[in-house]
Amino acid sequence: MASANGIELNQVTVSFGRDRPVFADLDLTIEPGEFVAIVGASGCGKTTLMNVVAGLVPLDAGTAAVGGSPPSAGRPDIAYILARDALLPWRTVQSNVEYALGLSGVPRRERPGRAQSYLEKVGLGHAVGLLPAALSHGMRQRVALARAFAVERSIYLLDEPFSALDAQTKLVLQNHLLNLWEENRKTVVFVTHDIGEAVVLADRVIVMAANGGGIVEEVPVRIARPRSSEELQESPEFHEIYRAAWHALRRGMGA
Amino acid sequence: MTVTTLTKVRTSSGGRLLSRPGYLAGARALLLVAILLAWKASTQIGWLDEAFVSTPRQVAVATWDLLTGEELWPNLRVTLYEVVVAFGLSAVLGVAAAIVLDRNRSLNALVAPFFTAINSMPRIALGPLFILWFGIGATSKVALATSLGFFIVLVAVMGGLKNVDRDMLLMSRLYGAREQQLFWHVRLPWCLPSLFAGLRLTIVYCTGGAVIGEMIAAQNGLGLLLQTYSSQFNIANVIAILLVLVVMVSVMTGVLELVERRLLGWSEGSTDIPG
Ligand SMILES: Nc1ncnc2c1ncn2[C@@H]1O[C@H](COP(=O)(O)OP(=O)(O)O)[C@@H](O)[C@H]1O
Ligand SMILES: [Mg+2]
């Protein structure tokens, strides 16, 4: 039973009022402090699953417990990083992070220091005064990471945050994420359609099937931490798990 | 990469001369001189009747006489007062109505056809009615001008509020924002660019409304002067008053642009929000 900062889904069904559910009778347990990646074809229900955990989508059947209580939107213990960074274009990088801190109830005088320190952790110490329009895509996503980790939640949901980035930038961002996570290892659910990314980051890769099949396989990733995304690219261990996850995904897609 | 570079090279060679500030001002001055010369020449050749279009020199003299005389200034003050009050009312009422209608879908659905009906009435034709209802003084002109400006602001701000970025709202909610915080931190800043676009137009339309109101019936104001000079076939003075109006609108627009630049520095070059 996952209580504290774990996630427990029991026989969950979501159908959005249609005949064919997005997924049915889905079971998923995520331990506190675990880093889980979810992979699956586009449209298989990854975002819907995240929305269930974030309390944005009502269940048609089953039960969900997040940190021991039912999901609800805007809970102060969950951070949800969307695919689009949603930075406010009228605020500087620093001020965007302070905005989230303010919404989370962090006292005013603590905000600047905390924002600055998290921006430095993602290598943006030099860019605090810039407006989002002046940033590259990768930099914007780094601000979004800093913003999410600065509010210091206990459960992190990330929905394809790096999917629009080029391969090189992606590796850099993965390292920033790993470093932020290593600091106090909060529970993370990371959705991606990139198997390599899933294996680099996660303790466990969960494979969802296309066409409402739900979760079909789990691939444990027993690679020592702390990890470096660049170094892993050349490790045989990484490629072995990558292959296993890839075959699982193929089976899930009915190939 | 290559494509961007090519485009850059092409545009910079195409409009190179006019993109330098000094040259642009010079070219504009030249164009103005050309227009004035064509105007003057057409009256001399006889293509245009001097009695109908006056001449550049007569207009210059008339303008000087107006600026140094005593007739212009009190009338300008009245018109300026009417336009400024109507502009302020349009802005405040337009923004307030837009916020209320954006928040209350059913109220919006209820009143939308009525607003559309009122807004599609030719306001100039309503002028005499406004005079009847609000008297011959400034109030009727302010009412006429506001009836134009209000809808411009309303439509501009409602358009802005309607397409507020969904992800910015969702992101803010997920970090714990309440409705009131969403308004001040997301909705309001989001629709400032459309508000300012609307306000620019509002200056033009409020001026038009006030002047037309004065032309219908008034005791003073630039519209009254226009009406008087027109009936005397004093074309030079009519054009001179129009020039004064152009300057008045330009100055007001300039002030608005100053405010806009302070508030909207962020929106320059970020009209399409990436991510
Ligand atoms: N709010 C919604 N209303 C109705 N259908 C939805 C909604 N959100 C998602 N869906 C449907 O659920 C299915 C899974 O979508 P999604 O979870 O976004 O997939 P993924 O993130 O894996 O690409 C799709 O068929 C999509 O059309
Ligand atoms: Mg998705």
XYZ file of C-alpha atoms and ligand atoms in Angstrom:
558
model
C 0.000 0.000 0.000
C 1.573 3.221 -1.133
C 0.684 5.958 1.280
C 2.975 8.911 2.090
C 4.035 10.183 -1.304
C 3.173 7.153 -3.359
C 0.495 6.696 -5.985
C -2.002 3.857 -6.012
C -4.488 3.281 -8.826
C -6.983 0.436 -8.434
C -9.141 -0.855 -11.292
C -9.330 2.635 -12.771
C -11.490 3.201 -15.847
C -11.739 6.450 -17.819
C -13.978 6.697 -20.866
C -14.941 10.390 -21.306
C -18.521 9.238 -21.799
C -17.713 7.103 -24.822
C -18.311 3.405 -25.431
C -14.635 2.547 -25.669
C -12.735 3.563 -22.559
C -9.308 5.191 -22.879
C -8.240 2.464 -20.438
C -10.156 0.091 -18.194
C -9.412 -1.667 -14.885
C -5.965 -0.148 -14.733
C -3.792 -0.984 -11.725
C -0.655 0.946 -10.940
C 1.377 1.329 -7.771
C 4.223 3.804 -7.530
C 6.339 3.837 -4.379
C 7.361 7.066 -2.639
C 10.627 8.310 -4.087
C 10.349 6.114 -7.154
C 11.096 7.477 -10.631
C 8.693 5.863 -13.100
C 8.560 6.420 -16.847
C 5.467 5.713 -18.912
C 5.882 4.994 -22.614
C 3.318 4.169 -25.251
C 2.049 5.118 -28.671
C 0.454 8.498 -29.201
C -3.177 8.458 -28.094
C -2.849 5.421 -25.818
C -3.884 7.418 -22.748
C -0.609 8.553 -21.151
C -1.766 12.139 -20.654
C -5.142 10.912 -19.432
C -3.389 8.751 -16.847
C -1.389 11.765 -15.657
C -4.550 13.849 -15.540
C -6.147 11.187 -13.346
C -3.271 11.473 -10.885
C -3.399 15.278 -11.065
C -7.135 15.248 -10.381
C -8.053 16.834 -13.722
C -10.069 13.887 -15.046
C -12.908 12.125 -13.179
C -12.848 8.335 -12.850
C -15.634 6.247 -14.341
C -14.716 3.348 -12.086
C -12.030 2.336 -9.598
C -10.156 4.256 -6.941
C -7.113 6.473 -6.944
C -4.984 7.528 -4.003
C -2.205 10.054 -4.375
C -0.129 10.600 -1.270
C -2.814 8.724 0.644
C -5.776 10.866 -0.431
C -7.990 11.199 -3.529
C -6.551 13.296 -6.381
C -7.632 16.914 -6.782
C -6.416 19.754 -8.991
C -4.081 22.389 -7.560
C -3.061 20.238 -4.581
C -0.084 21.719 -2.759
C 1.897 18.469 -2.821
C 1.848 17.828 -6.582
C 3.737 19.567 -9.375
C 2.564 18.909 -12.935
C 4.898 19.930 -15.736
C 3.001 20.207 -19.003
C 4.362 19.532 -22.461
C 4.135 23.265 -23.174
C 6.162 25.326 -20.735
C 3.406 27.965 -20.337
C 5.880 30.643 -19.214
C 4.214 34.028 -18.830
C 5.710 36.152 -21.632
C 5.385 39.400 -19.652
C 7.503 38.133 -16.768
C 11.260 37.653 -16.720
C 12.738 34.220 -16.137
C 13.287 35.050 -12.468
C 9.821 36.507 -12.095
C 8.209 33.454 -13.716
C 9.705 31.242 -11.027
C 8.760 33.729 -8.305
C 5.199 33.708 -9.659
C 4.867 29.961 -9.016
C 6.452 30.411 -5.579
C 3.918 33.125 -4.789
C 0.996 30.969 -5.915
C 2.330 28.182 -3.720
C 2.292 30.434 -0.680
C 6.041 30.946 -0.269
C 6.602 34.194 1.722
C 7.568 37.142 -0.441
C 11.038 37.672 0.963
C 12.051 34.047 0.368
C 11.033 34.069 -3.298
C 13.951 35.868 -5.003
C 16.649 33.777 -3.348
C 14.878 30.509 -3.948
C 14.096 31.325 -7.594
C 17.683 32.385 -8.201
C 19.121 29.259 -6.621
C 16.956 26.865 -8.649
C 17.659 28.760 -11.855
C 21.364 28.367 -11.154
C 20.861 24.624 -10.707
C 19.591 24.373 -14.288
C 22.393 26.589 -15.579
C 20.328 29.729 -16.090
C 21.982 31.935 -13.483
C 23.010 34.309 -16.263
C 19.529 34.523 -17.812
C 17.381 35.493 -14.815
C 16.586 38.942 -16.222
C 15.573 37.805 -19.707
C 12.046 37.597 -21.034
C 10.849 34.193 -22.318
C 10.786 35.519 -25.893
C 14.576 35.801 -25.754
C 15.046 32.154 -24.770
C 15.601 29.045 -26.849
C 13.223 26.153 -26.522
C 15.607 24.240 -24.299
C 16.127 27.233 -22.023
C 12.379 27.729 -21.664
C 11.943 24.120 -20.628
C 14.789 24.543 -18.111
C 12.908 27.493 -16.587
C 9.841 25.258 -16.353
C 11.935 22.622 -14.529
C 13.393 25.197 -12.142
C 9.904 26.568 -11.504
C 8.525 23.128 -10.693
C 11.370 22.075 -8.414
C 11.547 25.474 -6.698
C 8.063 24.944 -5.254
C 9.385 21.760 -3.607
C 6.428 19.415 -4.018
C 6.532 15.768 -3.043
C 5.134 14.281 -6.270
C 6.236 15.357 -9.757
C 4.258 14.628 -12.913
C 5.989 15.405 -16.210
C 4.127 14.961 -19.504
C 6.542 14.736 -22.445
C 8.424 17.835 -21.306
C 11.349 17.306 -23.688
C 9.529 15.961 -26.730
C 9.989 19.097 -28.814
C 13.740 19.342 -28.205
C 16.589 18.205 -30.438
C 18.516 15.103 -29.354
C 21.503 16.977 -27.910
C 19.466 19.487 -25.903
C 17.327 16.625 -24.657
C 20.354 14.900 -23.083
C 21.335 18.145 -21.335
C 17.827 18.602 -19.967
C 17.681 14.984 -18.823
C 20.835 15.589 -16.805
C 19.353 18.729 -15.241
C 16.266 16.755 -14.300
C 18.338 13.904 -12.837
C 20.396 16.364 -10.786
C 17.321 18.149 -9.448
C 15.767 14.811 -8.573
C 18.880 13.402 -6.907
C 18.777 16.227 -4.343
C 15.877 14.685 -2.466
C 14.410 11.971 -4.685
C 10.755 12.890 -4.789
C 8.240 10.625 -6.504
C 8.310 11.208 -10.281
C 6.023 10.028 -13.077
C 7.540 10.894 -16.429
C 5.597 10.393 -19.661
C 7.565 10.117 -22.889
C 7.405 8.418 -26.244
C 11.195 8.207 -26.308
C 12.292 4.827 -24.903
C 15.916 5.946 -24.541
C 14.796 8.836 -22.399
C 12.664 6.531 -20.258
C 15.575 4.149 -19.638
C 18.033 6.956 -18.853
C 15.761 8.502 -16.239
C 13.594 5.884 -14.612
C 13.764 3.073 -12.088
C 10.961 1.358 -13.955
C 9.531 1.741 -17.461
C 5.802 1.148 -17.760
C 4.535 0.283 -21.227
C 1.008 1.190 -22.250
C -0.669 -0.514 -25.185
C -2.388 1.239 -28.026
C -6.183 1.045 -28.422
C -7.233 1.081 -24.795
C -5.039 -1.831 -23.730
C -3.790 -0.024 -20.628
C -0.555 -1.124 -18.975
C 0.841 -4.241 -20.635
C 4.408 -4.540 -19.390
C 6.920 -3.210 -16.935
C 10.647 -3.132 -17.502
C 12.821 -2.580 -14.422
C 15.878 -0.391 -15.015
C 18.633 -1.561 -12.676
C 21.277 0.974 -13.615
C 23.259 2.508 -10.778
C 22.620 6.118 -9.791
C 23.602 8.876 -10.035
C 23.387 8.563 -13.811
C 24.557 10.752 -16.638
C 22.492 10.748 -19.797
C 25.545 11.269 -22.035
C 27.602 8.474 -20.479
C 24.710 6.036 -20.591
C 24.466 6.415 -24.360
C 27.625 4.300 -24.618
C 26.863 1.763 -21.909
C 25.977 -1.810 -23.005
C 23.698 -2.164 -19.988
C 21.642 0.790 -21.221
C 21.259 -0.701 -24.687
C 20.212 -4.063 -23.312
C 17.374 -2.523 -21.298
C 16.536 -0.254 -24.216
C 16.033 -3.349 -26.412
C 13.878 -5.039 -23.795
C 11.684 -1.944 -23.460
C 11.501 -1.567 -27.206
C 10.260 -5.123 -27.687
C 7.729 -4.621 -24.911
C 6.456 -1.511 -26.665
C 6.256 -3.398 -29.978
C 4.189 -6.133 -28.341
C 1.996 -3.456 -26.785
C 1.328 -1.956 -30.190
C 0.244 -5.375 -31.407
C 3.178 -5.938 -33.744
C 19.519 28.172 -41.520
C 20.316 29.008 -45.111
C 16.752 30.084 -45.767
C 16.734 32.576 -42.892
C 20.003 34.078 -44.006
C 18.774 34.466 -47.573
C 15.559 36.138 -46.484
C 17.483 38.502 -44.270
C 19.841 39.483 -47.057
C 16.988 40.043 -49.469
C 14.875 42.234 -47.177
C 17.826 44.287 -46.054
C 18.935 45.037 -49.624
C 15.339 45.654 -50.772
C 14.370 48.280 -48.209
C 17.844 49.357 -47.210
C 17.552 53.066 -47.957
C 14.195 53.533 -46.270
C 15.216 51.525 -43.212
C 17.686 54.226 -42.161
C 15.792 56.729 -39.988
C 17.244 59.834 -41.642
C 16.382 58.654 -45.140
C 12.852 57.702 -44.173
C 12.140 61.168 -42.759
C 13.673 62.734 -45.862
C 11.585 60.558 -48.184
C 8.433 61.448 -46.284
C 9.235 65.162 -46.546
C 9.771 64.725 -50.280
C 6.432 62.971 -50.670
C 4.714 65.794 -48.783
C 6.360 68.408 -50.994
C 5.290 66.448 -54.090
C 1.687 66.382 -52.902
C 1.731 70.117 -52.160
C 3.266 70.867 -55.576
C 0.718 68.692 -57.383
C -2.061 70.445 -55.452
C -0.709 73.884 -56.317
C -0.048 72.971 -59.964
C -3.532 71.481 -60.474
C -5.172 74.695 -59.337
C -2.891 76.770 -61.587
C -3.467 74.631 -64.673
C -7.170 74.621 -63.912
C -7.645 70.899 -63.255
C -8.986 71.763 -59.813
C -11.050 74.797 -58.873
C -9.268 76.932 -56.320
C -12.622 77.902 -54.811
C -13.247 74.239 -53.940
C -9.821 73.001 -52.867
C -7.986 76.199 -51.904
C -4.185 76.257 -52.279
C -1.271 75.264 -50.044
C -0.355 78.906 -49.486
C -3.883 79.947 -48.509
C -4.126 77.008 -46.109
C -0.768 77.917 -44.557
C -1.894 81.506 -44.062
C -5.268 80.401 -42.691
C -3.590 78.011 -40.266
C -1.241 80.741 -39.035
C -4.127 83.159 -38.577
C -6.105 80.554 -36.632
C -3.156 79.672 -34.399
C -2.443 83.318 -33.609
C -6.073 84.401 -33.438
C -8.529 84.030 -30.570
C -11.190 81.886 -32.217
C -9.361 78.540 -32.328
C -8.181 77.937 -28.776
C -11.431 78.071 -26.766
C -13.093 75.847 -29.369
C -10.160 73.438 -29.400
C -10.386 73.238 -25.615
C -14.043 72.251 -25.768
C -13.459 69.549 -28.372
C -10.405 68.220 -26.539
C -12.412 68.068 -23.322
C -15.220 66.131 -25.008
C -12.818 63.683 -26.647
C -10.808 63.062 -23.477
C -13.926 62.480 -21.354
C -15.464 60.201 -24.000
C -12.184 58.302 -24.323
C -11.977 57.786 -20.561
C -15.595 56.663 -20.341
C -15.186 54.307 -23.310
C -12.071 52.763 -21.778
C -13.487 52.294 -18.280
C -16.966 51.163 -19.311
C -15.689 49.038 -22.204
C -13.158 47.171 -20.055
C -15.673 46.709 -17.218
C -18.380 45.413 -19.569
C -15.910 43.079 -21.290
C -14.833 41.584 -17.961
C -18.407 41.104 -16.783
C -19.537 39.566 -20.080
C -16.469 37.311 -20.259
C -17.153 35.983 -16.752
C -20.903 35.495 -17.310
C -21.474 33.380 -20.376
C -25.267 33.361 -20.020
C -25.467 37.127 -19.532
C -23.303 37.498 -22.629
C -25.593 35.226 -24.633
C -28.566 37.264 -23.407
C -27.312 40.747 -24.270
C -25.074 40.011 -27.272
C -27.774 40.505 -29.952
C -28.869 43.779 -28.353
C -25.308 45.081 -28.270
C -24.826 44.067 -31.894
C -28.048 45.850 -32.850
C -27.071 49.060 -31.066
C -23.554 48.919 -32.464
C -24.798 48.468 -36.018
C -26.876 51.669 -35.898
C -25.180 54.446 -37.849
C -24.179 56.670 -34.935
C -24.108 59.811 -37.072
C -27.803 59.364 -37.695
C -28.307 59.122 -33.943
C -26.611 62.509 -33.513
C -29.792 64.618 -33.609
C -31.431 62.287 -31.060
C -28.479 62.627 -28.694
C -28.756 66.423 -28.998
C -32.430 66.147 -28.166
C -31.771 63.928 -25.140
C -28.592 65.461 -23.731
C -28.844 69.085 -24.844
C -26.756 71.262 -27.072
C -23.704 71.325 -24.750
C -20.743 68.994 -24.316
C -22.775 66.140 -22.804
C -24.457 65.175 -26.077
C -21.048 65.089 -27.857
C -19.534 62.983 -25.109
C -22.502 60.614 -25.375
C -22.170 60.314 -29.149
C -18.403 59.783 -28.977
C -18.715 57.272 -26.125
C -21.376 55.328 -28.006
C -18.691 54.705 -30.636
C -15.646 54.221 -28.389
C -17.343 51.943 -25.866
C -18.003 49.206 -28.414
C -14.494 49.371 -29.835
C -12.981 48.793 -26.394
C -15.586 46.161 -25.532
C -14.964 44.125 -28.666
C -11.168 44.437 -28.417
C -10.964 43.376 -24.769
C -13.529 40.569 -25.139
C -11.549 39.212 -28.067
C -8.400 39.269 -25.954
C -10.041 37.622 -22.953
C -11.616 34.938 -25.107
C -8.342 33.533 -26.383
C -6.349 33.665 -23.166
C -3.723 30.925 -23.352
C -5.312 27.781 -21.847
C -1.973 26.363 -20.760
C -1.078 29.513 -18.827
C -4.377 29.271 -16.965
C -3.953 25.541 -16.311
C -0.332 25.963 -15.224
C -1.336 28.746 -12.824
C -4.190 26.678 -11.403
C -1.892 23.711 -10.889
C 0.454 25.939 -8.867
C -2.534 26.916 -6.745
C -3.906 30.109 -8.353
C -7.429 31.209 -7.426
C -9.814 32.892 -9.873
C -8.818 36.374 -8.720
C -5.119 35.632 -9.164
C -5.800 34.206 -12.615
C -7.437 37.487 -13.535
C -4.658 39.799 -12.356
C -1.720 37.619 -13.355
C -2.896 35.970 -16.575
C -6.123 37.292 -18.117
C -5.467 40.996 -17.653
C -1.840 41.103 -18.882
C -2.810 38.774 -21.719
C -5.421 41.155 -23.110
C -3.421 44.388 -22.677
C -2.118 44.305 -26.281
C -5.653 44.025 -27.662
C -6.829 46.722 -25.236
C -4.207 49.135 -26.545
C -5.000 48.287 -30.154
C -8.624 49.126 -29.326
C -7.686 52.352 -27.510
C -5.819 53.672 -30.551
C -8.942 53.288 -32.647
C -11.018 54.719 -29.823
C -9.116 58.022 -29.994
C -9.920 58.332 -33.696
C -13.576 57.392 -33.316
C -14.181 59.527 -30.219
C -12.742 62.521 -32.058
C -14.943 61.780 -35.038
C -18.007 61.394 -32.810
C -17.384 64.638 -30.930
C -16.719 66.673 -34.076
C -19.773 65.309 -35.871
C -21.898 66.034 -32.809
C -20.635 69.608 -32.861
C -21.395 69.893 -36.547
C -25.008 68.868 -35.952
C -25.689 71.400 -33.211
C -23.332 73.116 -30.792
C -22.402 76.405 -29.218
C -18.683 75.848 -29.577
C -16.062 73.301 -30.615
C -13.992 72.588 -33.713
C -16.980 70.901 -35.360
C -18.941 74.109 -35.076
C -16.047 76.033 -36.674
C -15.906 73.459 -39.486
C -19.631 73.851 -40.048
C -19.417 77.651 -40.031
C -16.431 77.841 -42.413
C -17.984 75.275 -44.766
C -21.166 77.275 -45.046
C -19.052 80.361 -45.821
C -17.119 78.381 -48.473
C -13.954 79.248 -46.553
C -12.136 76.132 -47.724
C -8.704 77.224 -46.480
C -10.024 77.518 -42.916
C -11.837 74.172 -43.155
C -8.601 72.462 -44.149
C -6.709 74.346 -41.443
C -9.137 73.043 -38.771
C -8.756 69.517 -40.157
C -4.991 69.906 -39.769
C -5.496 70.972 -36.151
C -7.601 67.849 -35.596
C -4.903 65.679 -37.152
C -2.345 67.144 -34.754
C -4.693 66.695 -31.804
C -5.277 63.006 -32.601
C -1.574 62.459 -33.223
C -0.601 63.962 -29.873
C -3.147 61.812 -28.028
C -2.000 58.708 -29.887
C 1.599 59.604 -29.032
C 0.789 59.793 -25.327
C -0.998 56.433 -25.564
C 2.033 54.915 -27.282
C 4.290 56.117 -24.486
C 2.112 54.357 -21.923
C 1.906 51.288 -24.144
C 5.667 51.069 -24.524
C 6.093 51.155 -20.761
C 3.472 48.484 -20.107
C 3.980 46.271 -23.135
C 7.733 46.177 -23.617
C 7.482 42.384 -23.332
C 5.165 41.990 -26.291
C 7.567 43.427 -28.857
C 8.657 40.523 -31.008
C 6.774 37.939 -28.982
C 3.378 38.069 -30.652
C 3.466 34.361 -31.307
C 4.200 32.689 -28.050
C 6.374 29.647 -28.648
C 6.453 26.465 -26.579
N -10.837 15.662 -22.274
C -11.057 14.648 -23.146
N -12.291 14.413 -23.630
C -12.516 13.398 -24.490
N -11.566 12.577 -24.945
C -10.307 12.759 -24.509
C -9.986 13.814 -23.602
N -8.643 13.757 -23.344
C -8.181 12.712 -24.070
N -9.160 12.115 -24.765
C -9.004 10.934 -25.631
O -8.337 9.947 -24.905
C -7.412 9.242 -25.724
C -6.035 9.265 -25.098
O -5.516 10.586 -25.140
P -4.196 11.007 -24.378
O -4.307 10.582 -22.966
O -3.975 12.453 -24.622
O -3.100 10.135 -25.129
P -1.522 10.281 -25.113
O -1.135 11.308 -24.109
O -1.023 8.908 -24.770
O -1.107 10.645 -26.492
C -7.468 9.903 -27.086
O -8.255 9.115 -27.924
C -8.119 11.228 -26.821
O -8.886 11.632 -27.932
Mg -0.090 13.138 -24.346
